[in-house]
Short mmCIF file of C-alpha atoms and ligand atoms in Angstrom, two decimals:
data_model
loop_
_atom_site.label_atom_id
_atom_site.label_comp_id
_atom_site.label_asym_id
_atom_site.label_seq_id
_atom_site.Cartn_x
_atom_site.Cartn_y
_atom_site.Cartn_z
CA MET A 1 -4.88 -20.60 15.61
CA GLU A 2 -5.38 -17.69 13.09
CA GLN A 3 -3.62 -15.39 15.54
CA LEU A 4 -0.69 -17.96 15.87
CA LEU A 5 -0.16 -18.22 12.11
CA ARG A 6 -0.46 -14.34 11.76
CA ASN A 7 2.35 -14.00 14.28
CA VAL A 8 4.46 -16.85 12.52
CA PHE A 9 4.17 -15.04 8.99
CA LEU A 10 4.76 -11.56 10.54
CA PHE A 11 8.03 -13.08 12.18
CA LEU A 12 9.07 -14.67 8.93
CA SER A 13 8.51 -11.35 6.91
CA LYS A 14 11.20 -9.88 9.03
CA ASN A 15 13.76 -12.73 8.57
CA LYS A 16 16.80 -11.30 6.84
CA LEU A 17 18.17 -14.70 5.85
CA PHE A 18 15.03 -15.88 4.21
CA THR A 19 14.68 -12.65 2.52
CA LYS A 20 18.14 -13.05 0.90
CA LEU A 21 17.48 -16.46 0.04
CA ALA A 22 14.04 -15.74 -1.69
CA LYS A 23 15.75 -13.12 -3.71
CA SER A 24 18.26 -15.65 -5.14
CA TYR A 25 15.58 -18.20 -5.84
CA GLY A 26 13.03 -16.24 -7.76
CA LEU A 27 9.28 -15.96 -7.50
CA LYS A 28 8.15 -19.13 -5.75
CA PHE A 29 5.47 -20.61 -3.53
CA GLY A 30 2.39 -19.02 -5.27
CA ALA A 31 4.06 -15.36 -4.80
CA LYS A 32 3.27 -14.97 -8.61
CA ASN A 33 -0.36 -14.72 -7.85
CA VAL A 34 0.32 -11.41 -5.84
CA VAL A 35 3.42 -10.10 -7.35
CA ALA A 36 3.52 -9.00 -10.83
CA GLY A 37 7.14 -10.26 -11.65
CA GLU A 38 10.73 -9.54 -10.77
CA LYS A 39 11.47 -6.73 -13.50
CA ILE A 40 9.59 -3.55 -14.55
CA ASP A 41 8.79 -5.17 -17.92
CA ASP A 42 6.72 -7.91 -16.23
CA ALA A 43 4.85 -5.29 -14.30
CA VAL A 44 4.31 -3.09 -17.54
CA LYS A 45 2.61 -6.08 -19.21
CA ILE A 46 0.38 -6.67 -16.10
CA ILE A 47 -0.56 -2.93 -15.87
CA GLN A 48 -1.52 -2.92 -19.63
CA LYS A 49 -3.82 -5.75 -19.08
CA LEU A 50 -5.25 -4.06 -15.84
CA ASN A 51 -5.90 -0.70 -17.63
CA GLU A 52 -7.51 -2.68 -20.56
CA GLU A 53 -9.95 -4.03 -17.87
CA GLY A 54 -10.82 -0.51 -16.83
CA LYS A 55 -8.83 -0.57 -13.62
CA VAL A 56 -6.07 1.93 -12.86
CA VAL A 57 -2.99 1.11 -10.95
CA THR A 58 -0.47 2.06 -8.33
CA ILE A 59 2.80 0.27 -8.85
CA ASP A 60 5.29 -0.60 -6.03
CA HIS A 61 8.94 -1.55 -6.20
CA LEU A 62 9.61 -4.05 -3.62
CA GLY A 63 12.48 -3.57 -1.34
CA GLU A 64 13.27 -4.83 2.13
CA PHE A 65 16.17 -4.09 4.67
CA ILE A 66 18.07 -0.95 3.13
CA ASP A 67 21.33 -0.84 4.97
CA SER A 68 23.34 1.82 3.20
CA LYS A 69 22.93 5.00 1.32
CA GLU A 70 23.92 3.31 -1.88
CA GLU A 71 21.03 0.76 -1.54
CA ALA A 72 18.63 3.62 -0.94
CA ARG A 73 19.81 5.49 -3.96
CA ALA A 74 19.47 2.32 -6.04
CA SER A 75 16.09 1.75 -4.81
CA ALA A 76 15.26 5.37 -5.86
CA LEU A 77 16.60 4.88 -9.23
CA GLU A 78 14.08 1.85 -9.44
CA CYS A 79 11.24 4.15 -8.68
CA ILE A 80 12.39 6.67 -11.49
CA GLU A 81 12.80 3.93 -13.75
CA ALA A 82 9.20 2.82 -13.04
CA ILE A 83 7.76 6.24 -13.49
CA ARG A 84 9.48 6.65 -16.74
CA ALA A 85 8.02 3.16 -17.81
CA ILE A 86 4.65 4.34 -16.84
CA ALA A 87 5.09 7.46 -19.14
CA ASP A 88 6.84 5.90 -22.08
CA ASN A 89 4.04 3.04 -22.23
CA GLY A 90 1.17 5.60 -21.59
CA LEU A 91 -0.12 3.55 -18.57
CA ASP A 92 -2.71 4.86 -16.34
CA ALA A 93 -0.72 4.23 -13.10
CA GLN A 94 0.66 6.01 -10.13
CA MET A 95 3.66 5.05 -7.80
CA SER A 96 3.72 3.79 -4.26
CA LEU A 97 6.86 3.43 -2.15
CA LYS A 98 8.16 3.14 1.30
CA LEU A 99 10.38 5.59 2.99
CA THR A 100 12.56 2.89 4.52
CA SER A 101 13.45 1.92 0.88
CA MET A 102 14.60 5.52 0.53
CA GLY A 103 16.80 5.25 3.61
CA LEU A 104 14.52 6.23 6.56
CA ASP A 105 16.65 4.19 8.81
CA ILE A 106 19.95 5.81 7.71
CA SER A 107 19.05 9.66 7.57
CA GLU A 108 16.32 12.01 6.70
CA GLU A 109 18.76 13.83 4.47
CA ILE A 110 19.03 10.87 2.16
CA VAL A 111 15.23 10.23 2.21
CA LEU A 112 14.67 13.85 1.18
CA GLU A 113 17.46 13.74 -1.53
CA ASN A 114 15.85 10.46 -2.88
CA MET A 115 12.21 11.84 -2.83
CA TYR A 116 13.06 15.28 -4.51
CA LYS A 117 14.38 13.23 -7.40
CA ILE A 118 11.55 10.78 -7.65
CA LEU A 119 8.87 13.77 -7.12
CA ASP A 120 10.54 15.85 -9.92
CA VAL A 121 10.44 12.97 -12.23
CA GLY A 122 7.01 12.38 -11.19
CA ALA A 123 5.88 15.78 -11.66
CA SER A 124 7.08 16.32 -15.12
CA ASN A 125 5.42 12.96 -16.00
CA ASN A 126 2.19 13.62 -14.33
CA VAL A 127 2.57 10.57 -11.95
CA PHE A 128 1.37 10.79 -8.52
CA VAL A 129 3.39 9.19 -5.66
CA THR A 130 2.08 7.62 -2.39
CA ILE A 131 4.24 7.20 0.65
CA ASP A 132 2.96 3.77 2.06
CA MET A 133 2.76 3.85 5.89
CA GLU A 134 4.98 1.34 7.85
CA ASP A 135 5.11 0.40 11.41
CA TYR A 136 4.06 2.71 14.33
CA GLU A 137 7.82 3.46 15.19
CA ARG A 138 8.24 5.29 11.93
CA CYS A 139 4.82 6.67 11.62
CA GLN A 140 5.59 10.28 13.09
CA GLN A 141 8.56 10.57 10.79
CA THR A 142 6.65 9.45 7.74
CA ILE A 143 4.05 12.07 8.39
CA ASP A 144 6.66 14.79 9.01
CA ILE A 145 8.49 14.03 5.81
CA PHE A 146 5.05 14.05 3.78
CA LYS A 147 4.16 17.53 5.41
CA HIS A 148 7.50 18.82 4.26
CA LEU A 149 7.32 17.45 0.85
CA LYS A 150 3.71 18.45 0.30
CA ASN A 151 4.88 22.12 0.67
CA ASP A 152 6.66 21.66 -2.52
CA TYR A 153 4.72 19.01 -4.45
CA GLU A 154 1.18 18.41 -5.52
CA ASN A 155 1.69 15.03 -6.79
CA ILE A 156 2.11 13.47 -3.34
CA GLY A 157 -0.09 11.49 -0.83
CA THR A 158 0.36 9.35 2.05
CA VAL A 159 -1.52 6.60 4.07
CA LEU A 160 -3.07 6.38 7.36
CA GLN A 161 -4.01 3.31 9.47
CA SER A 162 -7.33 2.93 11.49
CA TYR A 163 -5.73 0.50 13.94
CA LEU A 164 -3.73 3.27 15.57
CA TYR A 165 -5.20 5.41 18.20
CA ARG A 166 -3.66 8.34 16.88
CA THR A 167 -5.06 8.33 13.41
CA MET A 168 -8.25 10.48 13.91
CA GLY A 169 -5.91 13.05 15.21
CA ASP A 170 -3.69 12.94 12.35
CA ILE A 171 -6.76 13.31 9.93
CA LYS A 172 -7.54 16.50 11.71
CA ASP A 173 -4.07 17.82 11.78
CA LEU A 174 -3.28 16.98 8.08
CA ASN A 175 -6.60 18.63 6.84
CA TYR A 176 -5.04 21.92 6.34
CA LEU A 177 -3.00 20.31 3.50
CA SER A 178 -6.23 19.24 1.71
CA PRO A 179 -4.30 15.73 1.55
CA ASN A 180 -4.88 12.98 -0.96
CA LEU A 181 -4.88 10.03 1.56
CA ARG A 182 -4.99 6.12 1.22
CA LEU A 183 -6.85 4.84 4.36
CA VAL A 184 -6.32 1.31 5.47
CA LYS A 185 -6.75 -0.94 8.47
CA GLY A 186 -3.13 -1.44 8.98
CA ALA A 187 -0.89 -4.40 8.34
CA TYR A 188 1.91 -4.55 11.07
CA LYS A 189 2.00 -6.01 14.29
CA GLU A 190 1.44 -3.20 16.89
CA SER A 191 1.01 -3.31 20.74
CA ALA A 192 -2.13 -2.37 22.43
CA GLU A 193 -0.43 0.78 23.69
CA VAL A 194 -0.51 2.15 20.37
CA ALA A 195 -3.21 0.26 18.46
CA PHE A 196 -6.85 -1.11 19.16
CA PRO A 197 -6.21 -4.86 19.94
CA ASP A 198 -9.89 -5.63 18.80
CA LYS A 199 -10.64 -5.99 15.15
CA LYS A 200 -14.18 -4.35 15.94
CA ASP A 201 -12.65 -1.25 17.19
CA VAL A 202 -10.33 -1.15 14.05
CA ASP A 203 -13.27 -1.50 11.83
CA GLU A 204 -15.33 1.38 13.73
CA ASN A 205 -12.26 3.67 13.57
CA TYR A 206 -11.89 2.80 9.76
CA LYS A 207 -15.57 3.98 9.14
CA LYS A 208 -14.96 7.08 11.15
CA ILE A 209 -11.74 8.27 9.38
CA ILE A 210 -13.29 7.55 5.96
CA LYS A 211 -16.38 9.52 7.02
CA THR A 212 -14.10 12.41 8.37
CA HIS A 213 -11.85 12.75 5.39
CA LEU A 214 -14.39 12.83 2.84
CA GLN A 215 -16.73 15.20 4.82
CA ASN A 216 -13.50 17.44 4.90
CA GLY A 217 -13.63 17.37 1.24
CA ASN A 218 -10.49 15.63 0.66
CA TYR A 219 -9.69 12.85 -2.04
CA THR A 220 -9.79 9.53 -0.24
CA ALA A 221 -8.67 6.08 -1.41
CA ILE A 222 -10.57 3.35 0.61
CA ALA A 223 -8.04 0.72 0.33
CA THR A 224 -9.66 -2.85 1.63
CA HIS A 225 -10.96 -6.06 0.55
CA ASP A 226 -13.71 -5.85 3.12
CA ASP A 227 -17.22 -6.00 1.63
CA ASN A 228 -18.52 -4.24 4.79
CA MET A 229 -16.19 -1.22 4.12
CA VAL A 230 -16.99 -1.03 0.50
CA ASP A 231 -20.68 -1.19 1.23
CA TYR A 232 -20.29 1.54 3.89
CA THR A 233 -18.53 3.83 1.37
CA LYS A 234 -21.39 3.41 -1.02
CA GLN A 235 -23.79 4.25 1.62
CA LEU A 236 -21.74 7.47 2.38
CA GLU A 237 -21.66 8.29 -1.29
CA LYS A 238 -25.68 8.53 -1.13
CA GLN A 239 -25.74 10.09 2.32
CA LEU A 240 -23.10 12.81 1.53
CA SER A 241 -24.04 13.25 -2.03
CA LEU A 242 -20.41 12.54 -2.79
CA ASP A 243 -18.93 13.07 -6.29
CA ARG A 244 -17.35 9.93 -7.48
CA GLY A 245 -14.41 12.07 -8.55
CA GLN A 246 -13.62 12.46 -4.73
CA PHE A 247 -12.78 8.83 -3.85
CA GLU A 248 -11.66 5.49 -5.27
CA PHE A 249 -11.36 2.01 -3.96
CA GLN A 250 -8.00 0.24 -3.96
CA MET A 251 -6.95 -3.60 -3.70
CA LEU A 252 -3.97 -5.44 -3.92
CA TYR A 253 -3.12 -7.15 -7.12
CA GLY A 254 -4.38 -10.66 -7.10
CA PHE A 255 -6.96 -10.19 -4.30
CA ARG A 256 -10.76 -10.07 -4.62
CA LYS A 257 -10.69 -9.87 -8.47
CA GLU A 258 -14.53 -10.40 -8.82
CA LEU A 259 -15.09 -7.46 -6.30
CA GLN A 260 -12.77 -5.36 -8.43
CA LYS A 261 -14.74 -6.29 -11.80
CA GLN A 262 -17.97 -5.58 -10.06
CA LEU A 263 -17.04 -2.25 -8.85
CA VAL A 264 -15.45 -1.17 -12.30
CA GLU A 265 -18.88 -2.23 -13.82
CA GLU A 266 -20.70 -0.23 -11.40
CA GLY A 267 -18.59 2.91 -12.54
CA TYR A 268 -16.26 3.35 -9.53
CA THR A 269 -12.60 3.98 -9.80
CA VAL A 270 -10.68 0.90 -8.76
CA ARG A 271 -6.86 1.23 -8.30
CA VAL A 272 -4.93 -2.00 -8.21
CA TYR A 273 -1.69 -2.01 -6.17
CA VAL A 274 0.84 -3.85 -8.15
CA PRO A 275 4.18 -5.00 -6.43
CA TYR A 276 7.16 -6.17 -8.37
CA GLY A 277 10.65 -6.90 -7.83
CA ASP A 278 12.99 -9.57 -6.74
CA ASP A 279 12.55 -8.56 -3.03
CA TRP A 280 9.03 -10.21 -2.99
CA TYR A 281 9.39 -12.37 0.30
CA GLY A 282 8.52 -9.87 2.98
CA TYR A 283 5.33 -8.39 1.15
CA PHE A 284 4.27 -12.10 0.32
CA MET A 285 4.77 -12.98 4.09
CA ARG A 286 2.71 -9.98 5.26
CA ARG A 287 -0.17 -10.84 2.97
CA LEU A 288 -0.39 -14.36 4.37
CA ALA A 289 -0.23 -12.79 7.88
CA GLU A 290 -3.26 -10.70 7.03
CA ARG A 291 -5.24 -13.68 5.84
CA PRO A 292 -3.90 -17.13 6.54
CA ALA A 293 -6.67 -18.19 4.12
CA ASN A 294 -4.34 -16.88 1.51
CA ILE A 295 -2.33 -20.14 2.16
CA ALA A 296 -4.31 -21.37 -0.73
CA PHE A 297 -2.26 -19.37 -3.05
CA VAL A 298 0.93 -21.06 -1.63
CA LEU A 299 -0.54 -24.56 -2.28
CA LYS A 300 -1.68 -23.67 -5.78
CA GLY A 301 1.80 -22.15 -6.37
CA LEU A 302 3.51 -25.40 -5.53
CA PHE A 303 1.84 -27.10 -8.12
CA LYS A 304 2.04 -24.55 -10.96
CA LYS A 305 5.13 -23.85 -12.74
C1 FAD B 1 -4.09 -1.05 -2.03
C2 FAD B 1 -3.90 -1.20 -0.63
C3 FAD B 1 -2.65 -0.55 -0.15
C4 FAD B 1 -2.24 -0.76 1.27
N1 FAD B 1 -1.33 -0.18 1.80
C5 FAD B 1 -1.16 -0.30 3.19
C6 FAD B 1 -0.02 0.54 3.71
O1 FAD B 1 0.60 1.56 3.20
N2 FAD B 1 0.36 0.39 5.14
C7 FAD B 1 -0.34 -0.60 5.76
O2 FAD B 1 -0.13 -0.79 7.02
N3 FAD B 1 -1.16 -1.49 5.40
C8 FAD B 1 -1.63 -1.18 3.96
N4 FAD B 1 -2.46 -2.02 3.41
C9 FAD B 1 -2.97 -3.29 4.12
C10 FAD B 1 -4.20 -3.02 5.25
O3 FAD B 1 -3.82 -2.09 6.08
C11 FAD B 1 -4.77 -4.23 5.66
O4 FAD B 1 -3.80 -4.97 6.22
C12 FAD B 1 -5.36 -5.23 4.40
O5 FAD B 1 -6.01 -4.60 3.49
C13 FAD B 1 -6.38 -6.25 5.13
O6 FAD B 1 -7.56 -5.54 5.61
P1 FAD B 1 -8.78 -5.35 4.88
O7 FAD B 1 -9.60 -4.04 5.16
O8 FAD B 1 -8.60 -5.69 3.50
O9 FAD B 1 -9.69 -6.66 5.25
P2 FAD B 1 -9.63 -7.59 6.64
O10 FAD B 1 -9.93 -6.69 7.84
O11 FAD B 1 -8.28 -8.30 6.46
O12 FAD B 1 -10.76 -8.56 6.26
C14 FAD B 1 -12.09 -8.27 6.62
C15 FAD B 1 -13.02 -9.05 5.80
O13 FAD B 1 -12.86 -8.80 4.36
C16 FAD B 1 -13.03 -10.13 3.58
N5 FAD B 1 -11.68 -10.24 2.98
C17 FAD B 1 -10.46 -9.72 3.33
N6 FAD B 1 -9.63 -10.16 2.18
C18 FAD B 1 -10.08 -11.01 1.46
C19 FAD B 1 -9.78 -11.78 0.62
N7 FAD B 1 -8.45 -11.92 0.11
N8 FAD B 1 -10.51 -12.42 -0.03
C20 FAD B 1 -11.79 -12.68 0.18
N9 FAD B 1 -12.43 -11.87 1.27
C21 FAD B 1 -11.58 -11.24 2.01
C22 FAD B 1 -13.22 -11.15 4.55
O14 FAD B 1 -14.63 -11.13 4.65
C23 FAD B 1 -12.65 -10.53 5.86
O15 FAD B 1 -13.26 -11.29 7.02
C24 FAD B 1 -2.87 -1.90 2.02
C25 FAD B 1 -3.85 -2.60 1.67
C26 FAD B 1 -4.32 -2.28 0.15
C27 FAD B 1 -5.59 -3.01 -0.41
#
C-alpha cells in the first residue's frame, strides 16, 4: 500500500497540468507546513525565526519544468534576489538550487552562464551554494558541472544519494576536490539497474558514504530525518574524534521539529532546508511520496486557513 501511494505521489509530482493549476491557486492542502511561502519576503521572516532558534538555513527557490532560456534566466535572477535578501537581512543562510531550474535540459552553456552569475553574487556576499541532486539521468552531468565550477569557486557544494550504486565511486572520485557534500538517501524513483531496490541496502550504503567522506576529512552535511542515521553520526563523532566543525545535520522545513530542537540544544549545527516560491506543487508531492504518513499535513491543511 505504502509503495503504491509512493508511486502515485511521484507520478503526480511530474504532472505539468497540476503544477500549473497549483501555481495559480496558491499554497494549499497543507503545503504551508513545509513551504515557507510564495515570496522571498515570506521566506525571510521564517529564516529570521529559525536563526533566532539557533538553526541555520539553506534556502531553495522552487521551480519545476523550465522550458526556455528566458525561464532559466528568470530562475537564476530569483536565486540572486534570495542571496541579496540573505545578505541585506544579515541571515545565517545558504542557497540550494537545481540545475534543471538553471536550464540543464536546454543546454550546458545556459546553466554555466546562470551559475557564474549566481556564484559571483554568492562569493561577494559570502553565501554558499549547494547544487541539489536530481534524478539518475542527470547525475553525471550535475557532477561534471560541479567539478567544473569548483575549479573557480570555493562557495559551492553538491549532493550525493546513497540509493545509487555509483555513489561510493563518486565519493572517492570527488575527494581530490575536498568537496563540501550533502549526503542523502535519495528522493526520486529509480530502477534496480541503477539504485538499490531494498531500503536496508540504501541505509547501509548511507552509513558507508557518511563514514568515508568524514574519514577523508571533508565537510559533510548529513541530511536525514532518520533517528538511526543521526545516532550513527553521533557514534562516528566519538569513534573518529570528529570536530563538530566538520559536519552538520540538515532537515527539511516543517519536519522533525523536536529532533531539530534537541540537536541544537546538544550543540550540533542544524541546517533547515527552506523552500519558497509559487511552484510548490512538485516539491510537496515528492515529500508526500517519501513518507505517505505526511498526508496528515494535507488533512490538517484542509481545515486550516
Ligand atoms: C536537507 C535535505 C536536503 C535534501 N536534498 C536532496 C537532494 O538534493 N536530492 C535528493 O534526491 N534528495 C534530497 N533529500 C531527500 C532525501 O534523499 C530523502 O528522500 C529524504 O530525506 C527521506 O529520507 P530520510 O533519510 O529522511 O529517512 P527515511 O528513509 O525516509 O525514513 C527513515 C525513518 O526515519 C524516520 N522519519 C523519516 N521522516 C520522518 C518524519 N517526517 N517524521 C518522523 N519520523 C521520520 C522514520 O522512523 C522512518 O522510518 C534531501 C533531504 C533533506 C533532509
